[in-house]
Amino acid sequence: MSKLKNAKLILENGKEFVGKSFGFPGSVAGEVVFNTAMTGYPESLTDPSYKGQILVSTYPLIGNYGVPKTEFENNMPKFFESDRIQIAGLVISDYSFVYSHWNAEKSLADWLVENKVPAIFDVDTRALTKILRESGCMLGKIVIDDEDVAWYDPNKENLVDLVSTKEKVVYGNGSNRIMLVDCGVKNNIIRCLLKHDTTVIRVPWNYDFTKDEYDGLFISNGPGDPSMCKETVAHLKTAIEGDKPIFGICLGSQLLGLASGATTYKLKYGHRSHNQPAREVGTNRCFITSQNHGFAVDHSKLTGDWEPYFINLNDDTCEGIKHKVKPIFATQFHPEACGGPTDTEFLFEKFIKLVEENKK
Amino acid sequence: MNEIKKVIVLGSGALKIGEAGEFDYSGSQALKALREEGIETILINPNIATVQTSEGIADRIYFLPVTPEFVERVIQKEKPQGILLAFGGQTALNCGTALYDSGVFEKYGVKVLGTPVQAIKDTEDRDLFIQKLNEINVKTARSEAVNSVEEAVKAVERLGFPVIVRAAYALGGLGSGFCSNIEELKKLCETAFAYSSQVLVEESLKGWKEVEYEVVRDKYDNCITVCNMENFDPLGIHTGESIVVAPSQTLSNAEYHKLRELAIRIVRHIGIVGECNVQYALDPNSEDYRVIEVNARLSRSSALASKATGYPLAFVAAKLGLGYGLFELKNSVTKTTSAFFEPALDYIVCKIPRWDLGKFNGVSKEIGSSMKSVGEIMAIGRNFEEVIQKGLRMIGQGMHGFVANHDISFEDLDKELQKPTDMRIFAINIALEKGYSVDKIHDLTKIDKWFLEKLKNIANIQQQLSGYSNLESMPEDLLREAKVRGFSDFQIARLVLNSADKNIEDNIDAVRQYRKAKGIVPVVKQIDTLAAEYPAQTNYLYMTYSGNENDISFNSNKKSVIVLGSGAYRIGSSVEFDWCGVNALNTIKKEGFHSVMINYNPETVSTDYDSCDRLYFDELTLERVLDICDLEAPHGVVVSTGGQIPNNLAMRLYNQKVNVLGTSPINIDRAEDRHKFSEMCDQLGIDQPRWRELTSMDDIYQFVDEVGFPVLIRPSYVLSGAAMNVVSNKEEMEHFLTLATKVSKQHPVVVTQFIEQAKEIEIDAVAQNGEVLSYAISEHVEFAGVHSGDATMTFPPQKLYFETIRRIKKISRAIAKGLEISGPFNMQFLAKDNDIKVIECNLRASRSFPFVSKVLKKNFIAQATQVMLGVPVEKFDKSIFDLDYIGIKAPQFSFARLAKADPILGVDMSSTGEVGCIGDSYYEAILKSMLSVGYKIPKKNIFLSTGPAKSKVVLLEPCRLLVQKGYKLFGTKGTVEFLNSNGVEATALHWPDEDLKPNVMDYIREKQLDLVINVPKDHSKSELDNDYSIRRGAIDFNIPLLTNARLATAFITAFCNISIDELEIKSWNEY
């Protein structure tokens, strides 16, 4: 215990939380957000949508089952959502120095150090969460041993460009060709698509796919403000004029919303959890969904051919949009889960069905 | 929804092992949900001590057995449109299934609300269940249903040893266990077939993780899993016997959500509407799993999940039964968000079972696949070390946490780890102390290393603390760390200050003052279901040292009054004190005070955050109560409605300047302290049985020479077995004093003259400044010698002299005055002729307060609380002489659960619950109450072994009556000789140890007997093996057993004079 370095989380509003360091011993700045999930830290930490963010886990006991092996499948790490830790820093209450799991290879602390990601424990994460809930997400920094760093606002940067693939990558060899626009895609989205008869063509966020051959278009999740992705929106505007099926998730849904003529806005503190309730509009069907987003489509501003697909039962925010006639839909939540509930994975099946019908 | 105007809710009857207080909580919630909809509610539940059977919860209450005959007659009378079966445990479910099968629901047009009966059957019948799950590719443990021992042997040839054997349709794993060879298999099967015609033989998954999910589904097919839970103990130990944490701690996201997805798939396929529990075995080395079972009803686990998350499962399930969709209901904690969501916890809870195996003679202490625990606790905190230490204090068995306990040793530590008993968790501590590695402990216990590492962490801190000998030299960080990891001030005092027991109180206080000066104090956190994501006005609280700010503020302008709850249910203290606590809270609220509850029992209504203005789900230790008092600065604290736990705190709180409401702690101490109390009795001229506190065998002999045998012996130090015993001769006394206890200067023994053939009478009363305001006198059916908690109680008394009643009133008034009682109190007396002796005096509410309050229809607790609050008191306008009916309170025993325990009654309590029924006559009330605790009216054959001459005489007339009624009597040689010589026909059967036919054991095994009456020869527990075999045989083969001649007489006279059909179906308010 005594060997641990002292660490502090300093918020933009001046509030400080003192704890101990258990990750990389260097200070870092970013935007502080909280997640209420109770499992899935390896998945969350590698989710590109967290780029630039200091993640607070409201669940206090973290590190219990270590970090899984780095095994590859389809050229992707089998147990992670991308090939590195994406968060800027981690804030928790109780770190489990000893882990226990058949599939674990190393401790969370070792993994954080390897990836040069600082982390702090022994923080009253509930008190911290209440501040973020009341004042909204704010900038913050983890300061190790009083080595200060400058504030950093990730929202001013094109984060998508930082996490998107730099080149075209092809996965699988199925009969349905899916063009996947990578704004920071989670691996499990690719895995879910590959469970069906598909070839997935992963392209950079600003790649002009409008001239390419494909059967279905997929717009991925990703970090930050959708208004940063002007090129993607421009390409989408062209795509929605056509008649190919389109499916968007999270940031993908917001980009589709922008392309349709709607607007997006920043939520006070976003939705980052595994327990968000979404209701399919016009039905009695409800789903528990996994989410990680700070921005949302303003569904009151949807234009003519577009309508809300899902809404959040807690705060009535937009959980998805769809085209009234064309095979185009998108969800704000994550049907691919990982981490989180798998209740809406059927949407991938729906998408592939639309693709197959559209080909006929 | 519109056609349902009136609904029957079935309760679970008396508390028993496997079916306890959780169903009072579930039922109360369901009734609340129905009432909110304007539906007329009818409750059938003979458990008079529950909160659900109180005024204002259901519209009409029937204190009747939850059996098909009685429920049908209530349906006939009430003509409801709907019935709820899922809120009264297995008792209600079995009763409902039987009524469905016999076409009763169809006949009267009663709709089963919620999960359809067919779905229930699909989960209860093993073959149907496996078939159902196979249809959706869900794996179950390989298992075969067999109908004979031979078939079981064949099944094992296919499955291979080890296997688990269990009886189908049995609650809480009754008659089940592991077998690793043919002999064990045959033996276990025989017992299991006594409970059920179908027995299941399953592959053993010993050592796998055990994980549960609580799932909710509405009629629109929307599903959520409210909570998952992981057992600390691996598979092989019944989940009711396991330490359980929520949420799961060692499962990865993939495992968590794989099992979650399966749970939802199962619940959809079976067609549950409401709440359901799915139990899994999970391979510790892969993602392989098996579904162990599905409970299509509210369960112990669902009550725990409700308390663990703040999600009111029973309330929501009842609404879904009425046809609501989950999305149409609100989250009752946030009040703004939807009930369709899954709670996110930002804390960890730990459930620990409470066993009372020491109360039973001969019982096996091993824990396994069948449930033996009688209660449980739930600890909340922000790390595992904290909750396990809190929890081990909460179970109230003299432990101070995981470490720093005295006097624990094991003969064979490895065996203890491998074959767990109720002490296993402490065996892990000893193993760590002895230097066992986590790996070695894991190999022996199969407990996941994560849990063991956390326990080791506690042991490490213990070592560090032991390295210091005063507070000042200890680093502040270490002190803080110890508090964060759940160390109590007591543990720190013992480890750092090496406190001797005699000055521990002062040292605890020194630790407290020292850490407060350093600013090391706990903070209050809320349980809000959403991990602070949304603002919530929740009053559901716990305390932790892992935090630096309180979630709530303490500037209420209302005066707060803290009620101390009753803690873990145990033998001698259960749901009746929950009723007392809840009623105290109600009165406190009504009188305009701010009501605060401290309790940690997840089975209770008092720990429902709706019951009070603030609920601290936390410890009832002096330390924690003072922490809360520091924050709340209460007007006062009520210690007299939660049984002995709060009562024991009275003096210590008083010493800390806390305002204890009601009778002064000084006077509570005068009643509790045997010497002070006797002195007062002498001064007041009140008689007591003679007693003396003695420290040597010679003194004991001398005293016994004075008073004569039998005597009651209460040791202060118990080696094994029961704490109290009655001995009838020198030999028994020596046996008990040398084998079971220690006698020395440090461990004195209290020896009391034991008066035989005396009536036992109780008074429950409320006094104000020493004046008795109201009282209820009741009498026991049994003679003194049976613990008052095991006795059958009649109120108002039927067979007392007026003179006796007059004297009892007089004595009670004198004592109330002498102790200046303000609040509830209870006294127990012996009466022989008109000679009255006081045997017990408690300046708190007693077990019988709900019973007498409900029979008299005057709330003694409400009145007592008004007295304690110092507000104007409502006077009662009636007394026992105004009642035209009789209430009988009868005990419920759970001997069937406790393998090998001798089912006799003695001076120590062994019942786990009780019922209270009302009748227009004594015999009607006797019959209703005894049928409610599981007795059946015999069809033909009755076996008698009537013990000593006195009871032979008592039972002679009842036997004559039985023969007149056409019953066939059997008996042991002596009993039959006595009956025959008095002209009563009876056939002798040979004793168990005689190798001769006809033998009583054959009759028991073949279930040819409908009732066994076996009266022990004396009060000693060292009974002859023969009598034990007969009694135990009756229990193991599910034959009703009576061991008390007076109770047997009452029962026989009752069923010979009234038939079941003649029993009136009257609701409480019709009396």
mmCIF file of N, CA, C and O in Angstrom, chain B residues 128-176:
data_model
loop_
_atom_site.group_PDB
_atom_site.id
_atom_site.type_symbol
_atom_site.label_atom_id
_atom_site.label_comp_id
_atom_site.label_asym_id
_atom_site.label_seq_id
_atom_site.Cartn_x
_atom_site.Cartn_y
_atom_site.Cartn_z
ATOM 1 N N LEU B 128 -40.751 -32.253 -17.189
ATOM 2 C CA LEU B 128 -41.337 -31.190 -18.013
ATOM 3 C C LEU B 128 -40.350 -30.046 -18.164
ATOM 4 O O LEU B 128 -40.175 -29.477 -19.246
ATOM 5 N N PHE B 129 -39.684 -29.732 -17.062
ATOM 6 C CA PHE B 129 -38.761 -28.619 -17.017
ATOM 7 C C PHE B 129 -37.596 -28.831 -17.992
ATOM 8 O O PHE B 129 -37.273 -27.949 -18.804
ATOM 9 N N ILE B 130 -37.011 -30.005 -17.923
ATOM 10 C CA ILE B 130 -35.867 -30.292 -18.792
ATOM 11 C C ILE B 130 -36.297 -30.287 -20.249
ATOM 12 O O ILE B 130 -35.625 -29.725 -21.119
ATOM 13 N N GLN B 131 -37.459 -30.868 -20.482
ATOM 14 C CA GLN B 131 -38.000 -30.908 -21.850
ATOM 15 C C GLN B 131 -38.205 -29.483 -22.371
ATOM 16 O O GLN B 131 -37.802 -29.146 -23.475
ATOM 17 N N LYS B 132 -38.791 -28.643 -21.521
ATOM 18 C CA LYS B 132 -39.035 -27.250 -21.902
ATOM 19 C C LYS B 132 -37.720 -26.546 -22.257
ATOM 20 O O LYS B 132 -37.641 -25.806 -23.239
ATOM 21 N N LEU B 133 -36.704 -26.753 -21.436
ATOM 22 C CA LEU B 133 -35.440 -26.065 -21.661
ATOM 23 C C LEU B 133 -34.687 -26.640 -22.858
ATOM 24 O O LEU B 133 -34.013 -25.902 -23.576
ATOM 25 N N ASN B 134 -34.849 -27.922 -23.077
ATOM 26 C CA ASN B 134 -34.259 -28.526 -24.280
ATOM 27 C C ASN B 134 -34.820 -27.883 -25.539
ATOM 28 O O ASN B 134 -34.101 -27.674 -26.510
ATOM 29 N N GLU B 135 -36.100 -27.558 -25.508
ATOM 30 C CA GLU B 135 -36.752 -26.955 -26.673
ATOM 31 C C GLU B 135 -36.066 -25.664 -27.107
ATOM 32 O O GLU B 135 -36.137 -25.280 -28.263
ATOM 33 N N ILE B 136 -35.446 -24.966 -26.158
ATOM 34 C CA ILE B 136 -34.787 -23.708 -26.512
ATOM 35 C C ILE B 136 -33.269 -23.812 -26.362
ATOM 36 O O ILE B 136 -32.582 -22.798 -26.194
ATOM 37 N N ASN B 137 -32.761 -25.045 -26.412
ATOM 38 C CA ASN B 137 -31.321 -25.292 -26.344
ATOM 39 C C ASN B 137 -30.653 -24.705 -25.109
ATOM 40 O O ASN B 137 -29.592 -24.098 -25.195
ATOM 41 N N VAL B 138 -31.305 -24.860 -23.990
ATOM 42 C CA VAL B 138 -30.700 -24.414 -22.735
ATOM 43 C C VAL B 138 -30.327 -25.662 -21.939
ATOM 44 O O VAL B 138 -31.114 -26.583 -21.806
ATOM 45 N N LYS B 139 -29.091 -25.665 -21.419
ATOM 46 C CA LYS B 139 -28.591 -26.864 -20.758
ATOM 47 C C LYS B 139 -29.051 -26.974 -19.308
ATOM 48 O O LYS B 139 -28.992 -25.997 -18.552
ATOM 49 N N THR B 140 -29.454 -28.161 -18.936
ATOM 50 C CA THR B 140 -29.783 -28.425 -17.537
ATOM 51 C C THR B 140 -28.821 -29.507 -17.050
ATOM 52 O O THR B 140 -28.230 -30.216 -17.854
ATOM 53 N N ALA B 141 -28.730 -29.605 -15.736
ATOM 54 C CA ALA B 141 -27.892 -30.664 -15.185
ATOM 55 C C ALA B 141 -28.491 -31.987 -15.648
ATOM 56 O O ALA B 141 -29.706 -32.159 -15.625
ATOM 57 N N ARG B 142 -27.637 -32.907 -16.084
ATOM 58 C CA ARG B 142 -28.160 -34.202 -16.497
ATOM 59 C C ARG B 142 -28.809 -34.845 -15.287
ATOM 60 O O ARG B 142 -28.219 -34.899 -14.203
ATOM 61 N N SER B 143 -30.005 -35.297 -15.501
ATOM 62 C CA SER B 143 -30.791 -35.714 -14.355
ATOM 63 C C SER B 143 -31.812 -36.748 -14.788
ATOM 64 O O SER B 143 -32.253 -36.756 -15.933
ATOM 65 N N GLU B 144 -32.148 -37.624 -13.883
ATOM 66 C CA GLU B 144 -33.205 -38.587 -14.194
ATOM 67 C C GLU B 144 -34.210 -38.613 -13.061
ATOM 68 O O GLU B 144 -33.836 -38.629 -11.894
ATOM 69 N N ALA B 145 -35.472 -38.631 -13.444
ATOM 70 C CA ALA B 145 -36.532 -38.736 -12.450
ATOM 71 C C ALA B 145 -36.820 -40.212 -12.237
ATOM 72 O O ALA B 145 -36.964 -40.959 -13.203
ATOM 73 N N VAL B 146 -36.827 -40.621 -10.985
ATOM 74 C CA VAL B 146 -37.065 -42.042 -10.708
ATOM 75 C C VAL B 146 -38.198 -42.185 -9.702
ATOM 76 O O VAL B 146 -38.490 -41.273 -8.935
ATOM 77 N N ASN B 147 -38.813 -43.359 -9.739
ATOM 78 C CA ASN B 147 -39.937 -43.595 -8.839
ATOM 79 C C ASN B 147 -39.667 -44.710 -7.829
ATOM 80 O O ASN B 147 -40.554 -45.076 -7.061
ATOM 81 N N SER B 148 -38.457 -45.239 -7.839
ATOM 82 C CA SER B 148 -38.125 -46.244 -6.830
ATOM 83 C C SER B 148 -36.615 -46.232 -6.603
ATOM 84 O O SER B 148 -35.862 -45.683 -7.416
ATOM 85 N N VAL B 149 -36.209 -46.860 -5.506
ATOM 86 C CA VAL B 149 -34.784 -46.925 -5.186
ATOM 87 C C VAL B 149 -34.035 -47.698 -6.287
ATOM 88 O O VAL B 149 -32.935 -47.321 -6.693
ATOM 89 N N GLU B 150 -34.670 -48.750 -6.795
ATOM 90 C CA GLU B 150 -34.026 -49.551 -7.846
ATOM 91 C C GLU B 150 -33.759 -48.693 -9.085
ATOM 92 O O GLU B 150 -32.686 -48.733 -9.682
ATOM 93 N N GLU B 151 -34.761 -47.898 -9.440
ATOM 94 C CA GLU B 151 -34.583 -47.025 -10.604
ATOM 95 C C GLU B 151 -33.455 -46.024 -10.374
ATOM 96 O O GLU B 151 -32.725 -45.677 -11.292
ATOM 97 N N ALA B 152 -33.344 -45.584 -9.120
ATOM 98 C CA ALA B 152 -32.283 -44.627 -8.787
ATOM 99 C C ALA B 152 -30.915 -45.260 -9.008
ATOM 100 O O ALA B 152 -30.007 -44.631 -9.561
ATOM 101 N N VAL B 153 -30.781 -46.497 -8.577
ATOM 102 C CA VAL B 153 -29.506 -47.202 -8.741
ATOM 103 C C VAL B 153 -29.174 -47.322 -10.234
ATOM 104 O O VAL B 153 -28.037 -47.077 -10.654
ATOM 105 N N LYS B 154 -30.192 -47.641 -11.038
ATOM 106 C CA LYS B 154 -29.963 -47.757 -12.487
ATOM 107 C C LYS B 154 -29.555 -46.410 -13.080
ATOM 108 O O LYS B 154 -28.682 -46.327 -13.944
ATOM 109 N N ALA B 155 -30.195 -45.351 -12.611
ATOM 110 C CA ALA B 155 -29.895 -44.013 -13.132
ATOM 111 C C ALA B 155 -28.435 -43.662 -12.866
ATOM 112 O O ALA B 155 -27.760 -43.102 -13.732
ATOM 113 N N VAL B 156 -27.949 -44.022 -11.690
ATOM 114 C CA VAL B 156 -26.567 -43.699 -11.343
ATOM 115 C C VAL B 156 -25.588 -44.483 -12.221
ATOM 116 O O VAL B 156 -24.503 -43.998 -12.542
ATOM 117 N N GLU B 157 -26.004 -45.666 -12.637
ATOM 118 C CA GLU B 157 -25.142 -46.415 -13.553
ATOM 119 C C GLU B 157 -24.892 -45.603 -14.828
ATOM 120 O O GLU B 157 -23.824 -45.664 -15.422
ATOM 121 N N ARG B 158 -25.889 -44.830 -15.222
ATOM 122 C CA ARG B 158 -25.718 -44.001 -16.422
ATOM 123 C C ARG B 158 -24.991 -42.683 -16.111
ATOM 124 O O ARG B 158 -24.181 -42.216 -16.895
ATOM 125 N N LEU B 159 -25.321 -42.081 -14.965
ATOM 126 C CA LEU B 159 -24.773 -40.747 -14.656
ATOM 127 C C LEU B 159 -23.387 -40.814 -14.012
ATOM 128 O O LEU B 159 -22.579 -39.911 -14.192
ATOM 129 N N GLY B 160 -23.149 -41.849 -13.250
ATOM 130 C CA GLY B 160 -21.886 -41.961 -12.522
ATOM 131 C C GLY B 160 -21.905 -41.164 -11.227
ATOM 132 O O GLY B 160 -22.544 -40.114 -11.156
ATOM 133 N N PHE B 161 -21.218 -41.642 -10.194
ATOM 134 C CA PHE B 161 -21.107 -40.902 -8.931
ATOM 135 C C PHE B 161 -20.123 -39.761 -9.093
ATOM 136 O O PHE B 161 -19.238 -39.852 -9.942
ATOM 137 N N PRO B 162 -20.147 -38.685 -8.309
ATOM 138 C CA PRO B 162 -21.186 -38.418 -7.313
ATOM 139 C C PRO B 162 -22.464 -37.863 -7.937
ATOM 140 O O PRO B 162 -22.408 -37.256 -9.006
ATOM 141 N N VAL B 163 -23.565 -38.081 -7.265
ATOM 142 C CA VAL B 163 -24.836 -37.536 -7.739
ATOM 143 C C VAL B 163 -25.508 -36.772 -6.610
ATOM 144 O O VAL B 163 -25.164 -36.928 -5.441
ATOM 145 N N ILE B 164 -26.471 -35.972 -6.994
ATOM 146 C CA ILE B 164 -27.298 -35.303 -5.994
ATOM 147 C C ILE B 164 -28.695 -35.901 -6.121
ATOM 148 O O ILE B 164 -29.175 -36.140 -7.217
ATOM 149 N N VAL B 165 -29.299 -36.162 -4.970
ATOM 150 C CA VAL B 165 -30.641 -36.738 -4.942
ATOM 151 C C VAL B 165 -31.579 -35.700 -4.359
ATOM 152 O O VAL B 165 -31.251 -35.066 -3.364
ATOM 153 N N ARG B 166 -32.703 -35.496 -5.011
ATOM 154 C CA ARG B 166 -33.671 -34.594 -4.381
ATOM 155 C C ARG B 166 -35.114 -34.988 -4.656
ATOM 156 O O ARG B 166 -35.419 -35.535 -5.705
ATOM 157 N N ALA B 167 -35.957 -34.684 -3.699
ATOM 158 C CA ALA B 167 -37.375 -34.976 -3.842
ATOM 159 C C ALA B 167 -38.013 -33.906 -4.715
ATOM 160 O O ALA B 167 -37.712 -32.728 -4.574
ATOM 161 N N ALA B 168 -38.882 -34.336 -5.641
ATOM 162 C CA ALA B 168 -39.579 -33.371 -6.486
ATOM 163 C C ALA B 168 -40.625 -32.642 -5.642
ATOM 164 O O ALA B 168 -41.077 -33.153 -4.627
ATOM 165 N N TYR B 169 -41.001 -31.459 -6.045
ATOM 166 C CA TYR B 169 -42.057 -30.667 -5.375
ATOM 167 C C TYR B 169 -41.774 -30.426 -3.899
ATOM 168 O O TYR B 169 -42.669 -30.507 -3.080
ATOM 169 N N ALA B 170 -40.534 -30.231 -3.522
ATOM 170 C CA ALA B 170 -40.275 -30.025 -2.099
ATOM 171 C C ALA B 170 -39.611 -28.686 -1.886
ATOM 172 O O ALA B 170 -38.773 -28.267 -2.666
ATOM 173 N N LEU B 171 -40.003 -27.999 -0.810
ATOM 174 C CA LEU B 171 -39.454 -26.663 -0.612
ATOM 175 C C LEU B 171 -38.048 -26.690 -0.025
ATOM 176 O O LEU B 171 -37.725 -27.540 0.799
ATOM 177 N N GLY B 172 -37.243 -25.774 -0.502
ATOM 178 C CA GLY B 172 -35.916 -25.570 0.080
ATOM 179 C C GLY B 172 -35.035 -26.808 0.109
ATOM 180 O O GLY B 172 -34.194 -26.953 0.977
ATOM 181 N N GLY B 173 -35.206 -27.698 -0.868
ATOM 182 C CA GLY B 173 -34.302 -28.839 -0.939
ATOM 183 C C GLY B 173 -34.544 -29.892 0.124
ATOM 184 O O GLY B 173 -33.639 -30.592 0.560
ATOM 185 N N LEU B 174 -35.801 -30.018 0.564
ATOM 186 C CA LEU B 174 -36.157 -31.003 1.579
ATOM 187 C C LEU B 174 -35.824 -32.407 1.096
ATOM 188 O O LEU B 174 -36.136 -32.782 -0.021
ATOM 189 N N GLY B 175 -35.219 -33.183 1.952
ATOM 190 C CA GLY B 175 -34.922 -34.580 1.631
ATOM 191 C C GLY B 175 -33.931 -34.731 0.504
ATOM 192 O O GLY B 175 -34.023 -35.661 -0.288
ATOM 193 N N SER B 176 -32.962 -33.815 0.404
ATOM 194 C CA SER B 176 -32.024 -33.932 -0.688
ATOM 195 C C SER B 176 -30.595 -33.972 -0.158
ATOM 196 O O SER B 176 -30.344 -33.617 0.986
#
